[in-house]
């Protein structure tokens, strides 16, 4: 029974890994092998052509830079806002805490919807500016609740009392005592927000028209999904090679998938434990 | 979400043996509010953020009941026909309505029905893997796909299911003469199973947490009594998982109409549109993509989705708390 379980788990693991192995192998194969569908496990006619193509396709690098900026800005803003909201809500002596909690919970259950949100961004004159992506994502109520739960369970009341006796103000207590004790939850929130904003494309799709402001995911979307018209004139590739455009577009796609996912793949081994930790904290009923 | 009443005395407040008069009590309350003024200052930006980015759009949803014209603004626009319900009636009687609603339900219910058992099975399987290092390793691999973006996920599907160059596409073409990407019938399966691939390891984490909270002595006692592994799962592990499963199920039901824009939109193509148009993508197209965007109509559809979702959530929550004592609120 337990051996069967072990075998099943191994099969499961291989199924999870296979698509990655396949895409990585394809990205190192030659265009002709790809077009004929000859690759299924290991690279065929080893080639770096795909990557050369990706590196010469400038929109990807503009997208990279933009995404990096958006992700850092959204994450920093989120951490500050989340702590500012979560800490007062974790204090039992906050008069009116119930009412404020309800005010925070309602947006989790109900939203105005897509068009009113779009209208708001439009009315605030944020369309086609980086702020259209940064401001609406500046805080998530879910993260506030998780952080509040963490504060309640890991910052002992006695600590606050002792600090109060020494004449410490609430903000000073938060900044110099609570925050340094909360590295774990800050890492969790940062990770959730960073991964979410790096990977999202929909807000940019509706709010941003200016190609110079496109995040990476929109560029990837053009290449991988709306693909029929890749503009090879924006690469440094010799125009004579355009006849091979079918090969090229296929090659470009595999290379793009790898390059586009690389930052998260590199981060993954270091941050995955915080992901697990976050789920654990989040699962404690608030 | 039960909290102690906000008026309960804080631990640091001195005990008052004598009852306070109303005036004294009011004075004390005011003193506690002013003493904590910094906490209210901290709350100000988050509250302002929610007021602008969450509550203002809720107010903006009023345009669902109007014939919105940009020049007149939400308040100045005339009310919609049929006592303001014109836009809702138009959606409910639109020839697209049943198709879009059906697609949304098929994808959601299929998704819940597959994801829940798969993540429980994975959690149980990992739980009975006695080699801790191997277990950790498999688990780490299992939530790796969760980090892949929706766009890349959809791009990978398109590449792998391409009938002339993709490994799965060639396989399906040879075996069943089928182009999965262009098939309406296969859309929901492709959506759900790619979702399992991406999310099962991550959703299993929460069940693994529930399983590790089981007292090991229960399992030892069961083993001494000669219980098989299946009996231990049935009588020890499953009861430990149920509270978590019920809560996640309630949340899933609340989101049943909310099949997201991101993944469906990324997977849509003209050939699978009959099965892939869901309420949220339809709203997006009517409201923002169309040459003549119909803001009021799109808002009405979005509001319909929000309200039905909320009602379903509350009803399931009610039923769950009656039947099993597990509930959200």
PDB file of N, CA, C and O in Angstrom, chain A residues 175-198:
ATOM      1  N   UNK A 175       6.674  50.818  14.959  1.00  0.00           N
ATOM      2  CA  UNK A 175       7.863  50.898  14.113  1.00  0.00           C
ATOM      3  C   UNK A 175       9.054  50.179  14.735  1.00  0.00           C
ATOM      4  O   UNK A 175       9.759  49.429  14.066  1.00  0.00           O
ATOM      5  N   UNK A 176       9.258  50.379  16.063  1.00  0.00           N
ATOM      6  CA  UNK A 176      10.513  49.846  16.592  1.00  0.00           C
ATOM      7  C   UNK A 176      10.355  48.517  17.335  1.00  0.00           C
ATOM      8  O   UNK A 176      11.366  47.892  17.650  1.00  0.00           O
ATOM      9  N   UNK A 177       9.134  48.088  17.594  1.00  0.00           N
ATOM     10  CA  UNK A 177       9.002  46.787  18.265  1.00  0.00           C
ATOM     11  C   UNK A 177       8.216  45.783  17.427  1.00  0.00           C
ATOM     12  O   UNK A 177       8.679  44.675  17.186  1.00  0.00           O
ATOM     13  N   UNK A 178       7.026  46.174  16.942  1.00  0.00           N
ATOM     14  CA  UNK A 178       6.201  45.218  16.198  1.00  0.00           C
ATOM     15  C   UNK A 178       6.845  44.866  14.851  1.00  0.00           C
ATOM     16  O   UNK A 178       6.998  43.689  14.510  1.00  0.00           O
ATOM     17  N   UNK A 179       7.241  45.872  14.090  1.00  0.00           N
ATOM     18  CA  UNK A 179       7.765  45.605  12.747  1.00  0.00           C
ATOM     19  C   UNK A 179       8.981  44.675  12.754  1.00  0.00           C
ATOM     20  O   UNK A 179       9.011  43.714  11.995  1.00  0.00           O
ATOM     21  N   UNK A 180       9.969  44.920  13.636  1.00  0.00           N
ATOM     22  CA  UNK A 180      11.116  44.001  13.628  1.00  0.00           C
ATOM     23  C   UNK A 180      10.747  42.564  14.016  1.00  0.00           C
ATOM     24  O   UNK A 180      11.452  41.636  13.661  1.00  0.00           O
ATOM     25  N   UNK A 181       9.632  42.402  14.763  1.00  0.00           N
ATOM     26  CA  UNK A 181       9.230  41.048  15.160  1.00  0.00           C
ATOM     27  C   UNK A 181       8.404  40.374  14.071  1.00  0.00           C
ATOM     28  O   UNK A 181       7.976  39.237  14.222  1.00  0.00           O
ATOM     29  N   UNK A 182       8.105  41.094  12.989  1.00  0.00           N
ATOM     30  CA  UNK A 182       7.140  40.584  12.024  1.00  0.00           C
ATOM     31  C   UNK A 182       7.771  40.277  10.678  1.00  0.00           C
ATOM     32  O   UNK A 182       7.077  40.297   9.653  1.00  0.00           O
ATOM     33  N   UNK A 183       9.060  39.975  10.671  1.00  0.00           N
ATOM     34  CA  UNK A 183       9.730  39.676   9.408  1.00  0.00           C
ATOM     35  C   UNK A 183       9.024  38.601   8.601  1.00  0.00           C
ATOM     36  O   UNK A 183       8.872  38.729   7.385  1.00  0.00           O
ATOM     37  N   UNK A 184       8.550  37.559   9.278  1.00  0.00           N
ATOM     38  CA  UNK A 184       7.943  36.439   8.563  1.00  0.00           C
ATOM     39  C   UNK A 184       6.697  36.881   7.801  1.00  0.00           C
ATOM     40  O   UNK A 184       6.553  36.599   6.613  1.00  0.00           O
ATOM     41  N   UNK A 185       5.822  37.621   8.472  1.00  0.00           N
ATOM     42  CA  UNK A 185       4.569  37.991   7.806  1.00  0.00           C
ATOM     43  C   UNK A 185       4.829  39.031   6.720  1.00  0.00           C
ATOM     44  O   UNK A 185       4.187  39.021   5.665  1.00  0.00           O
ATOM     45  N   UNK A 186       5.818  39.899   6.954  1.00  0.00           N
ATOM     46  CA  UNK A 186       6.146  40.879   5.911  1.00  0.00           C
ATOM     47  C   UNK A 186       6.669  40.160   4.674  1.00  0.00           C
ATOM     48  O   UNK A 186       6.284  40.477   3.538  1.00  0.00           O
ATOM     49  N   UNK A 187       7.496  39.141   4.883  1.00  0.00           N
ATOM     50  CA  UNK A 187       8.009  38.371   3.747  1.00  0.00           C
ATOM     51  C   UNK A 187       6.859  37.701   2.990  1.00  0.00           C
ATOM     52  O   UNK A 187       6.828  37.693   1.766  1.00  0.00           O
ATOM     53  N   UNK A 188       5.905  37.154   3.744  1.00  0.00           N
ATOM     54  CA  UNK A 188       4.774  36.468   3.115  1.00  0.00           C
ATOM     55  C   UNK A 188       3.966  37.438   2.258  1.00  0.00           C
ATOM     56  O   UNK A 188       3.674  37.166   1.089  1.00  0.00           O
ATOM     57  N   UNK A 189       3.616  38.581   2.849  1.00  0.00           N
ATOM     58  CA  UNK A 189       2.818  39.559   2.101  1.00  0.00           C
ATOM     59  C   UNK A 189       3.590  40.047   0.874  1.00  0.00           C
ATOM     60  O   UNK A 189       3.059  40.108  -0.237  1.00  0.00           O
ATOM     61  N   UNK A 190       4.879  40.358   1.078  1.00  0.00           N
ATOM     62  CA  UNK A 190       5.688  40.846  -0.034  1.00  0.00           C
ATOM     63  C   UNK A 190       5.701  39.829  -1.171  1.00  0.00           C
ATOM     64  O   UNK A 190       5.533  40.163  -2.341  1.00  0.00           O
ATOM     65  N   UNK A 191       5.859  38.577  -0.798  1.00  0.00           N
ATOM     66  CA  UNK A 191       5.941  37.522  -1.800  1.00  0.00           C
ATOM     67  C   UNK A 191       4.628  37.394  -2.570  1.00  0.00           C
ATOM     68  O   UNK A 191       4.601  37.335  -3.803  1.00  0.00           O
ATOM     69  N   UNK A 192       3.528  37.341  -1.847  1.00  0.00           N
ATOM     70  CA  UNK A 192       2.216  37.212  -2.504  1.00  0.00           C
ATOM     71  C   UNK A 192       1.981  38.370  -3.470  1.00  0.00           C
ATOM     72  O   UNK A 192       1.601  38.183  -4.612  1.00  0.00           O
ATOM     73  N   UNK A 193       2.244  39.571  -2.974  1.00  0.00           N
ATOM     74  CA  UNK A 193       1.970  40.747  -3.797  1.00  0.00           C
ATOM     75  C   UNK A 193       2.919  40.790  -4.995  1.00  0.00           C
ATOM     76  O   UNK A 193       2.499  41.056  -6.123  1.00  0.00           O
ATOM     77  N   UNK A 194       4.200  40.498  -4.746  1.00  0.00           N
ATOM     78  CA  UNK A 194       5.175  40.593  -5.829  1.00  0.00           C
ATOM     79  C   UNK A 194       4.869  39.574  -6.928  1.00  0.00           C
ATOM     80  O   UNK A 194       4.842  39.923  -8.111  1.00  0.00           O
ATOM     81  N   UNK A 195       4.615  38.344  -6.545  1.00  0.00           N
ATOM     82  CA  UNK A 195       4.307  37.321  -7.551  1.00  0.00           C
ATOM     83  C   UNK A 195       3.027  37.692  -8.298  1.00  0.00           C
ATOM     84  O   UNK A 195       2.965  37.635  -9.522  1.00  0.00           O
ATOM     85  N   UNK A 196       2.020  38.121  -7.551  1.00  0.00           N
ATOM     86  CA  UNK A 196       0.754  38.500  -8.180  1.00  0.00           C
ATOM     87  C   UNK A 196       0.929  39.635  -9.167  1.00  0.00           C
ATOM     88  O   UNK A 196       0.411  39.585 -10.284  1.00  0.00           O
ATOM     89  N   UNK A 197       1.688  40.682  -8.796  1.00  0.00           N
ATOM     90  CA  UNK A 197       1.750  41.810  -9.721  1.00  0.00           C
ATOM     91  C   UNK A 197       2.711  41.531 -10.875  1.00  0.00           C
ATOM     92  O   UNK A 197       2.479  41.988 -11.987  1.00  0.00           O
ATOM     93  N   UNK A 198       3.744  40.755 -10.634  1.00  0.00           N
ATOM     94  CA  UNK A 198       4.627  40.386 -11.741  1.00  0.00           C
ATOM     95  C   UNK A 198       3.844  39.581 -12.793  1.00  0.00           C
ATOM     96  O   UNK A 198       4.041  39.740 -13.992  1.00  0.00           O
TER      97      UNK A 198
END
